[in-house]
Amino acid sequence: MKELKNTKNSGRLIIVAYRLPFKIVREDDQSHLVQNSGGLVSAVLSLVSDQEDSVFSSEEKIQWIGFSENTKEELEGQSLANESFQAHPVFIPDDVNENYYEGFCNNLVWPLCHYFPSLARFDDAYFEAYKTANQLFFDKLDEVIQPGDVVWVQDYQLMLLPDLIRQKYPDNKIGFFFHIPFPSYELFRMFPVKWRKAIVDGILGADVVGFHTNDYVEYFLKAARLVSGYGNKLHYINMSNRIVKVDSFPISIDFQKFNEAYDEPEVIRAREEARESLKEKIIFSVDRLDYSKGILHRLQGFTRFLEQHPEWHERVSFVMVVVPSRDTIEQYQHMKMEIDQTVGAINANYGNIYWQPIIYQYRSMTYHELVGMYTASDVALITPVRDGMNLVCKEYVASRKDSQGVLILSEMAGAAAELGEALIINPLDNQGIADAISEAFAMIPEEQEKRMSAMRERIRDYDVFAWTNDFFTQMLMLEQEHERLKQVFLTNKGIDNIRKAYEASSKRILFFDYDGTLAPIVADPSKAIVSEDVKKLIMEIAKRDTVVIISGRDRRFLDTHFRDLPVHIIAEHGALIKTKGSEEWTLNESYEENWKDSIKPILNMYAKRCPGAFVEEKETSLAWHYRTADDKEYASRRAQELSWQLKNFIQPELNLQIIDGNKVVEVKKTAFNKGTAARSFVDGSDYDFILAIGDDTTDEDMFEALPDTSYTIKIGDDLSAARNHIKNQEEVFHFLSFMVSTIPE
Ligand code: GDG
């Protein structure tokens, strides 16, 4: 778990989630907020305390904005606060809420994100209501927010909200967490174009965007790339004037609470009652009524088990609790009917007057009953066909203080990525479920303990408090990252300071990128020629200082333009080096041949399908250029796809790197880059003035690798590790001329 140190936020914490986690209870004309006991509420509370290392000060209440089922009239004049929280109800008219919550959220987003496209309903009124409702949440926030406040937006009901906030409050920190699976692009593209763009852009209003697993992160990054054209570097999306961190934060539970519940008298009683009244082996499951939870599949798997294992007849009780949810929606009513019928049929086929194989209850349980069942059961059978995370399985593990019991878990639950010691099944495979039940019943206590302890340790280490802490650590670290990457344009004073430093130094080295730095960017790369003025200036500088031209271009091109200058030349991003005065090019020693054969056909295929794009084969890299493409927009979409495909296709052992350059996708060996090449010049030498100028993403390696005392200058306003920015390529000449102006020839 990462710790936050001395990073207390001066503002307040504002949570925005669809529902307020409070009941409003009236007593003698007074209203009280009664907090529900969910993990998120306690985790959020843990961020606020008097402790020096807590994220927020406890002097301020946590502000919670959410939909309230009470009407405005009912809440009129009531104080909606308790010791820790101040609640701000959002009132949504019934007709809007129907199209928004039941419509867009539960009839469209939910089925699409859970891979049930056939259940998805597309209706323009849904999207209109979604926008209206998100705006209502924003209007409420607008009344509450203050400078310095940190806003944490929760889930798929509020995907447009982060950007609404960003537009009006660019300086407040915003986090967004998505609790359900983010689907693969094939599913996501089923949203009409305008809707999917609104969703992606809406979410990207946040500083940190969190998902449960790396897969969801990857799918979201792909959607951002294909829908809105935002590329990513690892977990960061560069939005020109800010960056967004997209990462996985597997939500967890309050481990200690479930662990300690084992010894609570009410839980002990519930456990004993279950043990006494049920058969020798107990299987337990609990979930909300939902098609994503795989309830019918579970019943089919259990039927197969009963079919194949008569020896367990009359010796097993399967307690299946289904918690009422969304049962006003037709599909849910239908599913409920099917469950009722299937349970009825199984009990009729296999049961007898002494034995009911399935004890099915359609109701919710108290917390003590729930933990009583967790701790009484031999097997937890959790079989969602798709689940963002699934907390029930984590609660089962945390409750098992005795380290006994077997978890059977669907590989389609986000939690499966963390709980590898469970018996992992495919919920669509009846035989797999039947076999797992039989294996679980036969598992010796030592083996149960081994598996359970390993899982318990993992959840103990990363509980819901670690989860919130981790999320906020990322929020604060991003601030530092922003600080590092923020743009500082060179002022006259700044330029003069560099001139003075230049003048005062005696051993200098200057690194110049070529395209976009010494030469303008033009449509045809072969016509990007360095001007005579710039060349003369470089010649003059190179007479007294070490000058390195550092480019992604091939050696032939660079030779043509710089052969007659006394400079070092680095070609192909550091792969080839020609030192001053030498006629020889040397190949970077970590370069290995033979990697191109598998990659070139992919680039060629993309070039064939994109008129005007072409593949350039350099000695040490392959480049797919699309500056010359006929249809620029189409080409940039293809480029995003290509880069995506390459990133996924290329095996780690090939050690290749994909660079999203300026209208070019380039593949090269990772063993070297402009950074390693630049360092090889400055390491072990005693330069007292180092300057590097570049415009491209590949120049970032150079900016990062050079010593902190270097003057690093980025051309343009993209976020950069360079210390300073200048506006455009033309300014390079003026800047350099001024810098050297006071040095006598
Ligand atoms: C969504 C995502 C993701 C259930 N029945 C009773 C009861 N519960 C509690 C459980 C558990 C919670 O409700 C259910 O959480 P899940 O994670 O299993 O499922 P969703 O409600 O679908 O949640 C999911 C989650 O968001 C968090 O990000 O994991 O993937 O779908 O805590 O204990 N609690 C009590 N009685 C019940 O009858 N007391």
Coordinates of C-alpha atoms and ligand atoms in Angstrom, one line a residue, residues 110 114 177 179-180 212 251 258 286 288 293 321 323 363-367 370 374 387-392 395, ligand 1:
W110 CA -25.6 -1.7 -18.0
H114 CA -22.0 -6.5 -19.3
F177 CA -14.3 5.7 -10.7
H179 CA -17.6 0.4 -11.0
I180 CA -18.7 -1.9 -13.8
H212 CA -11.2 -2.3 -11.4
I251 CA -12.0 -2.1 -5.2
F258 CA -15.8 -9.0 8.2
V286 CA -26.1 -14.2 -2.7
R288 CA -28.9 -8.9 -6.6
K293 CA -24.8 -12.5 -12.0
V321 CA -30.4 -15.8 -1.8
V323 CA -31.8 -9.8 -3.4
R363 CA -35.3 -11.1 -0.1
S364 CA -32.4 -9.2 1.4
M365 CA -30.6 -10.4 4.5
T366 CA -29.3 -8.6 7.6
Y367 CA -25.6 -8.2 7.9
L370 CA -25.2 -12.7 5.7
Y374 CA -20.7 -16.9 4.8
D387 CA -19.1 -8.6 -13.0
G388 CA -17.0 -5.4 -12.7
M389 CA -15.4 -6.7 -9.5
N390 CA -17.8 -8.7 -7.2
L391 CA -17.5 -7.9 -3.6
V392 CA -19.4 -10.9 -2.3
E395 CA -16.5 -10.7 1.8
Ligands
GDG1 C1 -21.3 -3.1 -8.5 C2 -20.6 -3.9 -9.6 C3 -18.6 -4.1 -8.1 C4 -26.0 -8.1 -1.2 N1 -27.1 -8.7 -0.8 C5 -27.1 -8.3 0.6 C6 -26.0 -7.5 0.8 N2 -25.3 -7.4 -0.3 C7 -24.1 -6.6 -0.4 C8 -22.9 -7.6 -0.5 C9 -21.9 -6.7 -1.3 C10 -22.8 -5.9 -2.2 O1 -24.1 -5.9 -1.6 C11 -22.9 -6.4 -3.6 O2 -21.7 -6.0 -4.3 P1 -21.2 -6.7 -5.6 O3 -19.9 -6.2 -5.9 O4 -21.2 -8.2 -5.4 O5 -22.3 -6.3 -6.7 P2 -23.0 -5.0 -7.3 O6 -24.1 -4.6 -6.4 O7 -23.5 -5.4 -8.7 O8 -21.9 -3.8 -7.4 C12 -19.7 -4.9 -9.0 C13 -19.3 -3.2 -7.2 O9 -20.3 -2.3 -7.8 C14 -18.3 -2.3 -6.4 O10 -17.5 -1.5 -7.3 O11 -17.9 -5.1 -7.4 O12 -19.0 -5.6 -10.0 O13 -21.6 -4.6 -10.3 O14 -21.3 -5.8 -0.4 O15 -22.5 -7.9 0.8 N3 -25.8 -7.1 2.1 C15 -26.7 -7.4 3.1 N4 -27.8 -8.1 2.8 C16 -28.1 -8.6 1.6 O16 -29.1 -9.3 1.4 N5 -26.5 -6.9 4.3

